Short mmCIF file of C-alpha atoms and ligand atoms in Angstrom, two decimals:
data_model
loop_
_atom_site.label_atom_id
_atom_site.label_comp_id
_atom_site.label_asym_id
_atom_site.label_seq_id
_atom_site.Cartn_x
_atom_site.Cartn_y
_atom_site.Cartn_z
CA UNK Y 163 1.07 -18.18 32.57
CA UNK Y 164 3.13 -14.84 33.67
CA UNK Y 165 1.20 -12.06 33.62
CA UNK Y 166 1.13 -9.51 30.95
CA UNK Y 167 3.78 -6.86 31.70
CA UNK Y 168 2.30 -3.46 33.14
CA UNK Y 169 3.57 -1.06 31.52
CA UNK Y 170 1.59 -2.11 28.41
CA UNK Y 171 -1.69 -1.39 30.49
CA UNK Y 172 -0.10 1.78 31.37
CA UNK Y 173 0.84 2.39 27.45
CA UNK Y 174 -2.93 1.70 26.48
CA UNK Y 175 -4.41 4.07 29.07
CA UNK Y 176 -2.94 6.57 27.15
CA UNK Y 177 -4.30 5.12 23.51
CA UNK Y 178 -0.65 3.39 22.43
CA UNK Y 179 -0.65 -0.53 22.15
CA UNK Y 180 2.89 -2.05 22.89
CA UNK Y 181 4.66 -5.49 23.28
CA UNK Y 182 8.08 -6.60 24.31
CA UNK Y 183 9.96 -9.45 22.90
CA UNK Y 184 13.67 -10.94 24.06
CA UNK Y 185 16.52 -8.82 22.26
CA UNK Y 186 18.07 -12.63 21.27
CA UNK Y 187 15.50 -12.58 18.13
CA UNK Y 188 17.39 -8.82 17.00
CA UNK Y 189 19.43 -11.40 14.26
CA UNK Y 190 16.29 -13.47 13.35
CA UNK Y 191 14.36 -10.17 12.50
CA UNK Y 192 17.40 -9.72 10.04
CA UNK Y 193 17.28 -12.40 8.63
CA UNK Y 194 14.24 -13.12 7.63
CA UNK Y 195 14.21 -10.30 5.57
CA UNK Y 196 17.34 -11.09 3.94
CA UNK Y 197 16.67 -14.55 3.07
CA UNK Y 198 13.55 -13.13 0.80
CA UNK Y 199 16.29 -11.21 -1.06
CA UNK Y 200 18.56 -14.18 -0.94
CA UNK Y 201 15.74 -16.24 -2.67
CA UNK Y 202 14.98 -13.69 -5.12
CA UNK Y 203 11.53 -12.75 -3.84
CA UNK Y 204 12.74 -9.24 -2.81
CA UNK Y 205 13.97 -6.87 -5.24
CA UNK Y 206 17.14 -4.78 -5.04
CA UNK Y 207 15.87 -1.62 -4.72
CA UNK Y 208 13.56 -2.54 -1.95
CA UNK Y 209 16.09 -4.21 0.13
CA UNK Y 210 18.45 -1.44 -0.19
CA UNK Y 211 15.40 1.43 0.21
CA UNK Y 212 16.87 2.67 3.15
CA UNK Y 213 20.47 3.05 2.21
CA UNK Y 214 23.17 0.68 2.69
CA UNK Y 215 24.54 2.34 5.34
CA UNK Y 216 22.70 0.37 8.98
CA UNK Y 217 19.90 -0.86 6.68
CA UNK Y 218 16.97 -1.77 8.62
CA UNK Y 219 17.34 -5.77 7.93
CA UNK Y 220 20.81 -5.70 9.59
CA UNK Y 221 19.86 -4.24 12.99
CA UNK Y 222 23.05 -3.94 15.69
CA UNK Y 223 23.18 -3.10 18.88
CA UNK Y 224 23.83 0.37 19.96
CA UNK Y 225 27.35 0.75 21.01
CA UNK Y 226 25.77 3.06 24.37
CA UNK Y 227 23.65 -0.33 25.08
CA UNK Y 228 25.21 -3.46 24.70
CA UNK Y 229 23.16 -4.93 27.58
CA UNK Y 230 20.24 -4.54 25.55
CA UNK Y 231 17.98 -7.11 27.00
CA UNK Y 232 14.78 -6.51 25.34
CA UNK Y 233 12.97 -5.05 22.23
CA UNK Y 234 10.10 -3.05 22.85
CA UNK Y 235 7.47 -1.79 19.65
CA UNK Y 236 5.06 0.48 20.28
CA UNK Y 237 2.34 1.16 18.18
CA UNK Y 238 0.28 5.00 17.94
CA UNK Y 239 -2.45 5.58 15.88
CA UNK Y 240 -2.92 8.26 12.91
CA UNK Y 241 -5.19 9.44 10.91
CA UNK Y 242 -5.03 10.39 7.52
CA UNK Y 243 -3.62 13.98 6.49
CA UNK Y 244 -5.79 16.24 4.83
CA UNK Y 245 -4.87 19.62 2.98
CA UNK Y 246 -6.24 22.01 0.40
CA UNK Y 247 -4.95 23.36 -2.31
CA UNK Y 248 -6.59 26.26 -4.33
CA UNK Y 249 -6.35 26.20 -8.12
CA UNK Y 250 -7.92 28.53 -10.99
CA UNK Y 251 -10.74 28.91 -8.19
CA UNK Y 252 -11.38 25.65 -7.55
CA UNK Y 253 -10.37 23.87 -3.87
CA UNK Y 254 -8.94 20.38 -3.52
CA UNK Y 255 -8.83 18.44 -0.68
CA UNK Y 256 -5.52 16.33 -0.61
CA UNK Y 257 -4.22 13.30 1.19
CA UNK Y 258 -0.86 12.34 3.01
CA UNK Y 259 -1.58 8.81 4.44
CA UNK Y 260 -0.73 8.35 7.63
CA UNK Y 261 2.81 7.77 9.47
CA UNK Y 262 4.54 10.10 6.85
CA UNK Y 263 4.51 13.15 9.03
CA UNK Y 264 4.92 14.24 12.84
CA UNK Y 265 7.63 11.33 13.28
CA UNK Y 266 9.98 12.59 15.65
CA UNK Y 267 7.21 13.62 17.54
CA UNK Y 268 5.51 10.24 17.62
CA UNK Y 269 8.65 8.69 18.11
CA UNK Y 270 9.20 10.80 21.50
CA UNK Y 271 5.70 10.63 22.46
CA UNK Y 272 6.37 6.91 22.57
CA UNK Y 273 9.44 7.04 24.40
CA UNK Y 274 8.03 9.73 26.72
CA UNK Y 275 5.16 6.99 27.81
CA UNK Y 276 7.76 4.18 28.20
CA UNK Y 277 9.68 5.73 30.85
CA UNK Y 278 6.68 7.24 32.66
CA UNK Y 279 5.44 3.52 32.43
CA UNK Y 280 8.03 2.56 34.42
CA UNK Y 281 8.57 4.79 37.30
CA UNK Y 282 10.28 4.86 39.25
CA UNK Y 283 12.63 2.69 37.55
CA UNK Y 284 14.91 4.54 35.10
CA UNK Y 285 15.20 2.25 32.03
CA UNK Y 286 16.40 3.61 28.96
CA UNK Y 287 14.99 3.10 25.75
CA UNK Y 288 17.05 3.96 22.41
CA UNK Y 289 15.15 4.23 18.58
CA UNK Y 290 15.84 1.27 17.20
CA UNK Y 291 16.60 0.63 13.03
CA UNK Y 292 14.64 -2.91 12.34
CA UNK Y 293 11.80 -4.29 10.14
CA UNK Y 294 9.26 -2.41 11.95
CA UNK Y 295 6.42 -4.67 10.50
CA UNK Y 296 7.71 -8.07 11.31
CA UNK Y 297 8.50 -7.16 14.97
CA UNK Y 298 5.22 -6.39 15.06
CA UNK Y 299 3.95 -9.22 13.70
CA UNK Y 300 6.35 -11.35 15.45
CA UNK Y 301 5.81 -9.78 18.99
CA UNK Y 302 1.72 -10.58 18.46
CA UNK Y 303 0.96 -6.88 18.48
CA UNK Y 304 -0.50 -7.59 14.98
CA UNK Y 305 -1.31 -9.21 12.10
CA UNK Y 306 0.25 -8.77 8.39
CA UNK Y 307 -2.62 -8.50 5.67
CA UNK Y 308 -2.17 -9.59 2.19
CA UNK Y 309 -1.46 -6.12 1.41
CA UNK Y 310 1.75 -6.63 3.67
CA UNK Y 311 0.65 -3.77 5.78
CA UNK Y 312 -0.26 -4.91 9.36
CA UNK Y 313 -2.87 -4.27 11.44
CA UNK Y 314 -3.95 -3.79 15.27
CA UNK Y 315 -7.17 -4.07 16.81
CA UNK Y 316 -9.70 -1.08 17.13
CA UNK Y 317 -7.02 0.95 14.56
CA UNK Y 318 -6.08 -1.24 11.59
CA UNK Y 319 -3.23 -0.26 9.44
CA UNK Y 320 -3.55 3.38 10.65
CA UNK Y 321 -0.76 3.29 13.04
CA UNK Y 322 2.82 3.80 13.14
CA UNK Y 323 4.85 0.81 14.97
CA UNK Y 324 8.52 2.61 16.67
CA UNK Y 325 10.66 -0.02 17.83
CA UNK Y 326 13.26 0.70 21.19
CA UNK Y 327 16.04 -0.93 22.52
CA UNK Y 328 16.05 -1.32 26.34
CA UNK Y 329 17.67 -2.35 29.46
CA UNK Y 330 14.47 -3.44 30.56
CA UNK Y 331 14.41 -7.49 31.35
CA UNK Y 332 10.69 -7.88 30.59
CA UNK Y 333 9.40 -11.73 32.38
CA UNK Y 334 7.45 -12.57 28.98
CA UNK Y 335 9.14 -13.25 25.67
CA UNK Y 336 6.04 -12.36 22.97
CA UNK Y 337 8.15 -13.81 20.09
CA UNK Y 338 5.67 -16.05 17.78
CA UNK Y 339 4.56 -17.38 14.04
CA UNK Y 340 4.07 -14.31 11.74
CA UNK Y 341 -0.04 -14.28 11.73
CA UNK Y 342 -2.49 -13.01 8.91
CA UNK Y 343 -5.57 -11.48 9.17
CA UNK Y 344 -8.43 -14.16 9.61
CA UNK Y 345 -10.45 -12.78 6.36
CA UNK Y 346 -7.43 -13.06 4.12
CA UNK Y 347 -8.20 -16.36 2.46
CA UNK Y 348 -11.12 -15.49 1.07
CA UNK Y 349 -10.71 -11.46 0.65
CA UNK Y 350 -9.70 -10.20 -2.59
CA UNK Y 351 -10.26 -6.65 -1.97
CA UNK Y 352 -6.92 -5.14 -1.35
CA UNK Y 353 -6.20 -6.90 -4.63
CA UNK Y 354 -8.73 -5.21 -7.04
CA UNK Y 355 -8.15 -1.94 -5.63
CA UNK Y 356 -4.03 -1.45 -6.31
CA UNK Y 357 -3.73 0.23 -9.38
CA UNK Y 358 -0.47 -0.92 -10.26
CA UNK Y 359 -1.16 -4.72 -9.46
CA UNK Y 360 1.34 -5.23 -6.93
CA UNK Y 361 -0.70 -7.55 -5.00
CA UNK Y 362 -0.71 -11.35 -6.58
CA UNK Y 363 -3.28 -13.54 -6.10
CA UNK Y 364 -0.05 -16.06 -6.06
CA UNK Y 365 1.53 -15.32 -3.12
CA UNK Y 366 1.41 -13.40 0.10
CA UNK Y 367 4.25 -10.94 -0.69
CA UNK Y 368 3.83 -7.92 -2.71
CA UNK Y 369 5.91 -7.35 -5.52
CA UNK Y 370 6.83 -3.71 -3.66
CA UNK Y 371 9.08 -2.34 -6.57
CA UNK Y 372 5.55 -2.57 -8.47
CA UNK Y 373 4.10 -0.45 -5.40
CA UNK Y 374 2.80 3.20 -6.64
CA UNK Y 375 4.13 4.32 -3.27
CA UNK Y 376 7.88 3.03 -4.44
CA UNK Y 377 7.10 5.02 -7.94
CA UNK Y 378 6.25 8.49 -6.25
CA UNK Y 379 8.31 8.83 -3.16
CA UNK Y 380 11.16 9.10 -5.95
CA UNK Y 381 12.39 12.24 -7.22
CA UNK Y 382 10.06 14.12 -8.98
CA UNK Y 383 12.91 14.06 -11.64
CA UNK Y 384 12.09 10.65 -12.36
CA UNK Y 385 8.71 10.33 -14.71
CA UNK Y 386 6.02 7.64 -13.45
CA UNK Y 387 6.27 4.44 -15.91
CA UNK Y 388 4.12 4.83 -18.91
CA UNK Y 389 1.60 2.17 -17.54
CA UNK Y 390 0.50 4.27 -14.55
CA UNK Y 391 -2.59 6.04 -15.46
CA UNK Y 392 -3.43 9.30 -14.09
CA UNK Y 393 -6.81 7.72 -12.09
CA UNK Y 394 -3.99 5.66 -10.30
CA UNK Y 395 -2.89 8.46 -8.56
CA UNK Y 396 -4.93 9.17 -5.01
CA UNK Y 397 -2.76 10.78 -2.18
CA UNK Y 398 0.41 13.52 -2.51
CA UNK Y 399 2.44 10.71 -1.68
CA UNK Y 400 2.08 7.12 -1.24
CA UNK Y 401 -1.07 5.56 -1.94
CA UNK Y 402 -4.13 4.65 0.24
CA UNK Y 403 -6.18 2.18 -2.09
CA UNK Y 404 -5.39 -0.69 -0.52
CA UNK Y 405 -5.99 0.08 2.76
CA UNK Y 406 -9.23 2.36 1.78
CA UNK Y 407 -10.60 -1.07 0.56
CA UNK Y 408 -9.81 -3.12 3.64
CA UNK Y 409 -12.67 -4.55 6.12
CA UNK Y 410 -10.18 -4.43 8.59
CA UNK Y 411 -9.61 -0.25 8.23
CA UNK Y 412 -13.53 0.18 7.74
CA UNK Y 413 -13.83 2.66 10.97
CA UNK Y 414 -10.56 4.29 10.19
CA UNK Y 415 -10.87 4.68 6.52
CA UNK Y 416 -12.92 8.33 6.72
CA UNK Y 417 -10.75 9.02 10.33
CA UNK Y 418 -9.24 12.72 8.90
CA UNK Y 419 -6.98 15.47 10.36
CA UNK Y 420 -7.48 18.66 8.75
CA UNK Y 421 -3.47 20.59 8.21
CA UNK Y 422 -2.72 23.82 6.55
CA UNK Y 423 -4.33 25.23 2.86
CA UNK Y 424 -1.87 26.41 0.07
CA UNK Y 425 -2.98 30.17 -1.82
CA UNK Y 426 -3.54 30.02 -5.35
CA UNK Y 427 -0.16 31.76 -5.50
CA UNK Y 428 1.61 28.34 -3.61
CA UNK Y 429 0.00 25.96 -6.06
CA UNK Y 430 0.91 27.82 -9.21
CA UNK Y 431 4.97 28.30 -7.43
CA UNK Y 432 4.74 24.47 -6.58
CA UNK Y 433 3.78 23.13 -9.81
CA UNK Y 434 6.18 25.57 -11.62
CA UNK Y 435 8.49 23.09 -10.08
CA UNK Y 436 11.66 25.82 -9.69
CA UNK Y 437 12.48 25.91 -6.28
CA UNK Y 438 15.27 28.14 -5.18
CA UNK Y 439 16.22 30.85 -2.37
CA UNK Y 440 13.78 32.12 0.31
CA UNK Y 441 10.99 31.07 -1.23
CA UNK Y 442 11.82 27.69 -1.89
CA UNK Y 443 12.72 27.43 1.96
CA UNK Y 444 9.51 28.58 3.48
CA UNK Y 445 7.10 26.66 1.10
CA UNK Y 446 9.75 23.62 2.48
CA UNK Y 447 9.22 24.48 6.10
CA UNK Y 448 5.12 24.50 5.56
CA UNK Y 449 5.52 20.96 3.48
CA UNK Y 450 7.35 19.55 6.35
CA UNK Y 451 4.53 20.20 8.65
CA UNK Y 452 2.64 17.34 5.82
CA UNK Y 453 5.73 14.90 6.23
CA UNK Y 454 6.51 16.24 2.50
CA UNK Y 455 9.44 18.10 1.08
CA UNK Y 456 10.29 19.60 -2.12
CA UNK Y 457 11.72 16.90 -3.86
CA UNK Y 458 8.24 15.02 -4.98
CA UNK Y 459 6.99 18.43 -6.42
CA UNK Y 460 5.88 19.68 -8.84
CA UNK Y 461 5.41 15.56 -10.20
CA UNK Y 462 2.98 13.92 -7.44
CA UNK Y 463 0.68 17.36 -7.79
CA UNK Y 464 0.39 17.93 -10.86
CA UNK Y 465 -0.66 14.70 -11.77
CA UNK Y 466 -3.23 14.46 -8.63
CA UNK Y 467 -4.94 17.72 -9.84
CA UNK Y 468 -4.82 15.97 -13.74
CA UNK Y 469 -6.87 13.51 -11.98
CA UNK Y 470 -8.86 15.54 -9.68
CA UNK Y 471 -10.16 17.56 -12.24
CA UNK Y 472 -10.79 14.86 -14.87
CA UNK Y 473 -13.03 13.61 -11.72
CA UNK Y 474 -15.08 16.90 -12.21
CA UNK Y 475 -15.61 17.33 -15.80
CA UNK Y 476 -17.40 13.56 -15.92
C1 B12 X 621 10.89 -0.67 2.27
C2 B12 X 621 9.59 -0.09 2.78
C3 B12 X 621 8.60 0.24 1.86
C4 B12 X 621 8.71 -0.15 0.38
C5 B12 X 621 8.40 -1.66 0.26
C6 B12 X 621 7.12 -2.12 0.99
C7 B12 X 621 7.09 -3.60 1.34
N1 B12 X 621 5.89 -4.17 1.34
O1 B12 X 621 8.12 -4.19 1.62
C8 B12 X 621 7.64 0.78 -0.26
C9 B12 X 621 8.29 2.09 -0.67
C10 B12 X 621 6.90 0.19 -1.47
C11 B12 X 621 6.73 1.04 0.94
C12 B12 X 621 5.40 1.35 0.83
C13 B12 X 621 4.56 1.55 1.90
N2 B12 X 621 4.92 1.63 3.21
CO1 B12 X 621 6.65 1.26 3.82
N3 B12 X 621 8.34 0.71 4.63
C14 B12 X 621 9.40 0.13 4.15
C15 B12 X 621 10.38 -0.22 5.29
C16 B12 X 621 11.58 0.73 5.23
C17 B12 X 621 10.84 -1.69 5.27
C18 B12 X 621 9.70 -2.70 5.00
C19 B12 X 621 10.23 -4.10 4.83
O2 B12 X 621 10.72 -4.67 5.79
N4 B12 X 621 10.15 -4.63 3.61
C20 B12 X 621 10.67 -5.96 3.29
C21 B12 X 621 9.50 -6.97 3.20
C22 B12 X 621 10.03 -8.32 2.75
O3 B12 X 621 9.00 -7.09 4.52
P1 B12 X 621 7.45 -7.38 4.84
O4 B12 X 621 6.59 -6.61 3.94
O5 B12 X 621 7.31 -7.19 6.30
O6 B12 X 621 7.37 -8.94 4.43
C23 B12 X 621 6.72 -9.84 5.22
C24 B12 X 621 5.37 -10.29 4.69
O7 B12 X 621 5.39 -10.39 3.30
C25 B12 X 621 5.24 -11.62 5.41
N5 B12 X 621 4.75 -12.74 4.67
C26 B12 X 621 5.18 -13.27 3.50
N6 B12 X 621 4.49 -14.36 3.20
C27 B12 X 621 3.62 -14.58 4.21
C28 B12 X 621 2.66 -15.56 4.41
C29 B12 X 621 1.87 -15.52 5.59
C30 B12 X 621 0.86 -16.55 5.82
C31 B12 X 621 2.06 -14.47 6.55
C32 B12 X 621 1.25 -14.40 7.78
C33 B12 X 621 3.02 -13.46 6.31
C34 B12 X 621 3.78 -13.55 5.16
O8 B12 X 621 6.56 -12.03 5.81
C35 B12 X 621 7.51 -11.12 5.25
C36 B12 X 621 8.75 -11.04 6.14
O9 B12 X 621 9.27 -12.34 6.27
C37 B12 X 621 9.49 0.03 6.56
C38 B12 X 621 10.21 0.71 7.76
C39 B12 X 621 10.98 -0.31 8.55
N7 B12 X 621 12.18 0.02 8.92
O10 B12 X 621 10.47 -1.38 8.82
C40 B12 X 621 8.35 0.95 6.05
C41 B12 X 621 6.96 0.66 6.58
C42 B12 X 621 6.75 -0.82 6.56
N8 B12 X 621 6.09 1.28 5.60
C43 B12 X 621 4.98 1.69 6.11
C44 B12 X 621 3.89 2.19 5.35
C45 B12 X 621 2.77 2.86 6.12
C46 B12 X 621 3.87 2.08 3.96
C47 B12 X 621 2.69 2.46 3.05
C48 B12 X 621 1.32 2.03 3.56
C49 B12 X 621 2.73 3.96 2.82
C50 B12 X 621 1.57 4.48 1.99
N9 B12 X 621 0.43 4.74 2.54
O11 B12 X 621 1.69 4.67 0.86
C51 B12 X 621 3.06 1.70 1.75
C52 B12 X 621 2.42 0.31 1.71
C53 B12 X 621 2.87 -0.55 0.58
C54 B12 X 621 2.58 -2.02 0.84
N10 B12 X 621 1.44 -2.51 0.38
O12 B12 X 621 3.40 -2.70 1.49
C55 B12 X 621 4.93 1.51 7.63
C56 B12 X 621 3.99 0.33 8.00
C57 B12 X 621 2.99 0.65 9.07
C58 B12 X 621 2.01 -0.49 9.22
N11 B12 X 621 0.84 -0.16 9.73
O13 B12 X 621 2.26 -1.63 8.91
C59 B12 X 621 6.46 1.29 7.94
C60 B12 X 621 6.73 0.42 9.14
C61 B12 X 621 7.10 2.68 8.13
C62 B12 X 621 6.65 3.36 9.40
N12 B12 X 621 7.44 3.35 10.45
O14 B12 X 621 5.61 3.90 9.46
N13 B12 X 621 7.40 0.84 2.12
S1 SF4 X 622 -0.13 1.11 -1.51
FE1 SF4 X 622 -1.30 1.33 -3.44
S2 SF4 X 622 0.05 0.57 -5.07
FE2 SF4 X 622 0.92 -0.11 -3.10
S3 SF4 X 622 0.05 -2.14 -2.78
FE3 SF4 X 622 -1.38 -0.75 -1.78
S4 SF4 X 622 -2.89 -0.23 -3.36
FE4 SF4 X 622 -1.15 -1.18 -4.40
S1 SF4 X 623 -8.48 -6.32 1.94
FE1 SF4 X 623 -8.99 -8.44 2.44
S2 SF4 X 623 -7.25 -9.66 1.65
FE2 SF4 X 623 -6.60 -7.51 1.73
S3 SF4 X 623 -5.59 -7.32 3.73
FE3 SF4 X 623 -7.71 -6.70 4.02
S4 SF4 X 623 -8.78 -8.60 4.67
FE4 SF4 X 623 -6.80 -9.21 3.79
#
């Protein structure tokens, strides 16, 4: 058996997990997502969520690498975002799940350790545009859950996989069978905790367009469907209910990083929900600092602290 590639070791020193698998599966990745959507199971707006424009299941080559030789995903924990907000004298603690925010700095973080890895060879290592979750799946870093989140040891779902295209000609090929967690089969939590009933008891894929994540990371604009009730509603954006009810996230679930407050005076300006000028811009500049911008508010707040305070009256 060939040994397992060193710069993973070196990766994990530094608390990020990695594997490598042969560029040749770049059009499998594709296509496996595509077929879903040939076949129906995958709904428009999901396939196109990213844009039609180098959608994520039609990954390419870079034009400044065409001797790709290998894909390399690299997975770095994150804990769940917590902020407060101060209303009519009252403070709420709010959540932004994890891999919405500090991207580009996770993203270079990642690519930073790569090329240390490999000193003093000079590899280069471009972001790559794929289905971040099968790659991961597929290059055994981890294992999809019925939730269709996936999970790696020690972490669970809190982690954000970044995929790069290198030069690097790694000796081991990790491509495999897509895997599910071992406790799947008989597990129904995930299930009884969505609140929007996006996970089937029929089959393994989610019905994503069903997702309460899909629902609020639209415009605020756009109301919620009349079905969603308010107690529904757990995190600024996205949802962690799922995940909160896994075994597999049990000693990440309370895992917290404490970012930023917003004044009385912020709370009432965001859920006013006019935005315009100077002040618009630096209430934007503080929300990217949560992975948020403007364009979710005043919806996704107003009807967390509808639910928040319901929570307190009982
Ligand atoms: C579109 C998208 C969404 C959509 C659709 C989600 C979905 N399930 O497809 C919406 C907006 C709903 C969404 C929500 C969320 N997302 Co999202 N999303 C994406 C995006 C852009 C593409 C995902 C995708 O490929 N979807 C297509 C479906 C078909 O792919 P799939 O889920 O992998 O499907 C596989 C499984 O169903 C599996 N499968 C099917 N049957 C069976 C049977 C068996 C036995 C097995 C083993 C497997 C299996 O095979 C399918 C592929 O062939 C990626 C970024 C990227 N470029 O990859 C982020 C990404 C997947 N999202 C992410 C996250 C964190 C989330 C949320 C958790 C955010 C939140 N906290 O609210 C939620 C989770 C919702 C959920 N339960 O899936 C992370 C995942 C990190 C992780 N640990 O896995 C990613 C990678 C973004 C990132 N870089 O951080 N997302
Ligand atoms: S993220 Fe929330 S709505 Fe989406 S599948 Fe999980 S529990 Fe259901
Ligand atoms: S909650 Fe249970 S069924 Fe859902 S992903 Fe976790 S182990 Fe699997």
């Amino acid at each position: 058996m060939t040994a397992k590639p060193e710069f993973i070791g070196h990766l994990e020193k530094h608390g990020l997990y990695a594997s490598v698998v042969s560029v040749n599966h770049l059009d499998e990745l594709g296509a496996e997502i595509r077929s879903l959507h040939d076949r129906r199971l995958l709904d428009d707006a999901i396939f196109n969520y990213t844009g039609t424009k180098n959608p994520y299941h039609t990954p390419r080559l870079p034009k400044n690498m065409p001797g790709a030789k290998s894909i390399i995903v690299v997975a770095t924990p994150q804990p769940i975002l917590r902020t407060t907000f101060h209303r009519a004298g009252k403070e709420y603690k709010l959540e932004v799940p994890p891999t919405y925010w500090d991207t580009l700095r996770i993203i270079k973080r990642a690519r930073d350790a790569l090329k240390r890895a490999f000193l003093p060879c000079k590899y280069r290592f471009l972001y790559a545009r794929l289905p971040q979750k099968l790659l991961s799946v597929r290059s055994g870093l981890a294992m999809y859950g019925r939730t269709n989140i996936t999970y790696i040891p020690k972490f669970g779902s809190f982690y954000r996989p970044t995929a790069f295209y290198s030069d690097y000609e790694s000796p081991v090929d990790y491509w495999q069978e897509k895997k599910a967690l071992p406790s799947c089969d008989k597990c129904k939590a995930c299930q009884k905790a969505c609140p929007t009933g996006a996970i089937q008891s029929d089959r393994f894929l989610i019905k994503a367009h069903l997702c309460l994540t899909y629902l609020n990371e639209k415009n605020s604009k756009i109301h919620f469907p009349s079905g969603v009730k308010d107690s529904a509603h757990n995190t600024l954006i996205g949802c962690l209910r799922c995940q909160k009810a896994c075994p597999y996230d049990k000693d990440v679930r309370l895992w917290y990083e404490d970012r930023l407050e917003f004044s009385e005076q912020e709370t009432d300006y965001l859920l006013k929900g006019k935005f315009s000028g100077a002040k618009a811009k630096k209430i934007e500049t503080k929300l990217k600092r949560l992975g948020l911008d403007l364009s979710s508010f005043p919806r996704n707040l107003k009807v967390l602290l509808r639910g928040e305070s319901g929570k307190k009256r009982k």
